[in-house]
């Protein structure tokens, strides 16, 4: 397959990059400061694109590659790919579901515990020698708190199962009610936020879920409520979140994702009731290798005429 041109748009695990380089004619976007330079020389030979949410495949890129057949998203959330353009041009799209679910759900629980028990603050308390001057203040208990999940998909469900282990009542809001689920469904995010202590955002980013966490939702969660975001930064109206935290209208926030990554609002840096992570949900060695293998497996399947391992269905009802 060495003669098949493949464009790598995003940063990936070195293992994946090496495999792509070995099996395909690899073009790295990072080698071309001007995209026009890359396209003028190689556009016609590129048949596959590997991308992610930060460095995606937008309509402009897709239009510029006349022989593009497949877009492989190195991640589960395909908000960085113009799915309508792919559907229009008959380009196949794959992602890396399931293999990252555990790592992201583990991290969500880690964020909750870190936030409620002030684990980062406690660590700094010990390191700075303050413990010798007195005990650390009391914090909030996680076990038994009601957890509300926005988006009861693969990751949302995995978080729910973990939270059950902490004896937390679980409720959720999703695009559709899940009759088979034993968890309580609320028909709106505001109602969900009004009825839980910890609101976890785990839905996919679409036009409908952009700023799904707005002032109304934050106010419904209130000064004793906590927001956890392991979905996408754009799910949350960040300006509203910052002002709610600064003004004490929200109890706290644990955030793995931000609206304008890697930029994080400076106002959050001085607050002890926030935990800030650099978008590391699936960032474990085991998970990244499994994601890489899915990308490689999908590529091989596509170019050998076999069924894709994890295709995105491009019918109009899911885009
Ligand atoms: P999934 O199984 O497809 O679940 C997506 C969930 O979003 C579904 O429950 C779906 O509801 C819900 N949803 C979609 N549109 C909605 C709407 N308009 N209103 C309410 N809910 C809506 O995907 P997943 O594997 O769990 O991943 C979920 C998301 O997590 C990804 O899309 C990605 O953005 C994010 N993620 C983040 C990280 C990270 O690094 N922090 C890592 C991986 C994934 P229905 O079930 O009712 O259709």
Short mmCIF file of N, CA and C and ligand atoms in Angstrom, two decimals, residues 76-77 79 100-101 104 151-156 173-176 178 202-206 208-209 212 230-232 235 256-257 279-282, ligand 1:
data_model
loop_
_atom_site.label_atom_id
_atom_site.label_comp_id
_atom_site.label_asym_id
_atom_site.label_seq_id
_atom_site.Cartn_x
_atom_site.Cartn_y
_atom_site.Cartn_z
N UNK A 76 -13.18 9.62 19.22
CA UNK A 76 -14.57 9.19 18.99
C UNK A 76 -15.44 10.34 18.50
N UNK A 77 -15.21 11.54 19.03
CA UNK A 77 -16.03 12.71 18.68
C UNK A 77 -15.62 13.23 17.30
N UNK A 79 -16.61 15.89 15.71
CA UNK A 79 -16.98 17.29 15.50
C UNK A 79 -15.95 18.05 14.67
N UNK A 100 -11.74 3.88 23.97
CA UNK A 100 -11.35 4.97 24.88
C UNK A 100 -12.34 5.20 26.01
N UNK A 101 -13.45 4.47 25.96
CA UNK A 101 -14.53 4.71 26.94
C UNK A 101 -14.04 4.60 28.38
N UNK A 104 -11.74 7.52 29.57
CA UNK A 104 -12.45 8.80 29.74
C UNK A 104 -13.37 8.73 30.97
N UNK A 151 -26.08 13.05 28.17
CA UNK A 151 -25.60 12.16 27.10
C UNK A 151 -25.29 10.78 27.64
N UNK A 152 -26.31 9.92 27.66
CA UNK A 152 -26.10 8.56 28.19
C UNK A 152 -25.68 7.63 27.03
N UNK A 153 -24.53 7.94 26.44
CA UNK A 153 -23.97 7.10 25.39
C UNK A 153 -22.96 6.15 26.01
N UNK A 154 -21.95 5.76 25.22
CA UNK A 154 -20.96 4.79 25.72
C UNK A 154 -20.23 5.34 26.95
N UNK A 155 -19.74 6.58 26.84
CA UNK A 155 -18.96 7.15 27.95
C UNK A 155 -19.88 7.51 29.12
N UNK A 156 -21.03 8.11 28.81
CA UNK A 156 -21.98 8.47 29.86
C UNK A 156 -22.39 7.26 30.69
N UNK A 173 -30.01 13.12 31.02
CA UNK A 173 -30.72 13.73 29.90
C UNK A 173 -29.98 13.30 28.65
N UNK A 174 -30.69 12.85 27.64
CA UNK A 174 -30.06 12.45 26.38
C UNK A 174 -31.00 12.86 25.27
N UNK A 175 -30.52 12.73 24.02
CA UNK A 175 -31.40 13.06 22.89
C UNK A 175 -32.66 12.20 22.94
N UNK A 176 -32.49 10.94 23.35
CA UNK A 176 -33.64 10.04 23.44
C UNK A 176 -33.66 9.38 24.83
N UNK A 178 -33.94 6.32 27.37
CA UNK A 178 -33.51 4.91 27.25
C UNK A 178 -34.42 4.05 28.11
N UNK A 202 -21.30 14.53 28.86
CA UNK A 202 -20.66 13.43 28.12
C UNK A 202 -21.34 13.19 26.78
N UNK A 203 -21.98 14.23 26.23
CA UNK A 203 -22.66 14.03 24.94
C UNK A 203 -21.73 14.42 23.79
N UNK A 204 -22.16 14.12 22.57
CA UNK A 204 -21.36 14.52 21.42
C UNK A 204 -21.64 15.99 21.09
N UNK A 205 -20.67 16.63 20.43
CA UNK A 205 -20.83 18.05 20.08
C UNK A 205 -21.48 18.16 18.71
N UNK A 206 -22.66 18.77 18.71
CA UNK A 206 -23.37 19.02 17.45
C UNK A 206 -23.93 20.45 17.55
N UNK A 208 -26.89 21.22 18.01
CA UNK A 208 -27.89 21.23 19.10
C UNK A 208 -27.25 21.26 20.48
N UNK A 209 -26.06 20.69 20.62
CA UNK A 209 -25.47 20.61 21.96
C UNK A 209 -24.43 21.71 22.21
N UNK A 212 -24.88 23.79 25.44
CA UNK A 212 -26.02 23.12 26.10
C UNK A 212 -25.98 23.45 27.61
N UNK A 230 -16.26 16.42 30.43
CA UNK A 230 -15.29 15.59 29.71
C UNK A 230 -15.77 15.38 28.26
N UNK A 231 -16.73 16.24 27.84
CA UNK A 231 -17.23 16.15 26.46
C UNK A 231 -16.37 17.01 25.55
N UNK A 232 -16.88 18.20 25.25
CA UNK A 232 -16.14 19.18 24.46
C UNK A 232 -16.31 20.56 25.10
N UNK A 235 -19.47 22.68 24.58
CA UNK A 235 -20.75 22.34 25.22
C UNK A 235 -21.13 23.38 26.27
N UNK A 256 -12.01 18.97 31.64
CA UNK A 256 -10.95 18.38 30.82
C UNK A 256 -10.85 19.09 29.48
N UNK A 257 -11.90 19.85 29.14
CA UNK A 257 -11.99 20.46 27.82
C UNK A 257 -12.43 21.92 27.93
N UNK A 279 -7.13 18.38 28.40
CA UNK A 279 -7.80 17.49 27.44
C UNK A 279 -7.08 16.14 27.34
N UNK A 280 -7.12 15.40 28.43
CA UNK A 280 -6.38 14.13 28.49
C UNK A 280 -7.30 12.92 28.70
N UNK A 281 -8.60 13.09 28.40
CA UNK A 281 -9.57 12.00 28.61
C UNK A 281 -9.05 10.63 28.18
N UNK A 282 -8.71 10.45 26.91
CA UNK A 282 -8.24 9.14 26.47
C UNK A 282 -6.72 9.00 26.54
P1 LIG B 1 -21.83 8.14 21.99
O1 LIG B 1 -21.89 6.75 22.51
O2 LIG B 1 -22.18 8.39 20.56
O3 LIG B 1 -22.73 9.04 22.94
C1 LIG B 1 -23.08 10.34 22.59
C2 LIG B 1 -24.23 10.76 23.47
O4 LIG B 1 -24.55 12.12 23.13
C3 LIG B 1 -25.50 9.93 23.25
O5 LIG B 1 -26.00 9.56 24.50
C4 LIG B 1 -26.44 10.91 22.57
O6 LIG B 1 -27.77 10.74 22.92
C5 LIG B 1 -25.96 12.22 23.14
N1 LIG B 1 -26.45 13.32 22.33
C6 LIG B 1 -26.26 13.55 21.02
N2 LIG B 1 -26.95 14.63 20.63
C7 LIG B 1 -27.59 15.07 21.73
C8 LIG B 1 -28.48 16.14 21.97
N3 LIG B 1 -28.84 16.98 20.99
N4 LIG B 1 -28.94 16.32 23.23
C9 LIG B 1 -28.57 15.47 24.22
N5 LIG B 1 -27.73 14.43 24.05
C10 LIG B 1 -27.26 14.23 22.81
O7 LIG B 1 -20.37 8.75 22.16
P2 LIG B 1 -19.31 8.45 23.33
O8 LIG B 1 -18.35 7.45 22.87
O9 LIG B 1 -20.03 8.25 24.61
O10 LIG B 1 -18.56 9.89 23.35
C11 LIG B 1 -19.29 11.04 23.73
C12 LIG B 1 -18.49 12.29 23.51
O11 LIG B 1 -17.45 12.40 24.47
C13 LIG B 1 -17.75 12.36 22.17
O12 LIG B 1 -18.58 12.78 21.12
C14 LIG B 1 -16.67 13.37 22.46
O13 LIG B 1 -17.09 14.67 22.14
C15 LIG B 1 -16.47 13.27 23.97
N6 LIG B 1 -15.15 12.70 24.28
C16 LIG B 1 -14.26 13.46 24.97
C17 LIG B 1 -13.02 12.97 25.27
C18 LIG B 1 -12.02 13.78 26.03
O14 LIG B 1 -10.85 13.73 25.72
N7 LIG B 1 -12.40 14.51 27.04
C19 LIG B 1 -12.66 11.69 24.84
C20 LIG B 1 -13.59 10.93 24.17
C21 LIG B 1 -14.85 11.46 23.88
P3 LIG B 1 -28.67 9.51 22.37
O15 LIG B 1 -28.09 8.28 22.99
O16 LIG B 1 -29.99 9.80 22.89
O17 LIG B 1 -28.54 9.52 20.89
#
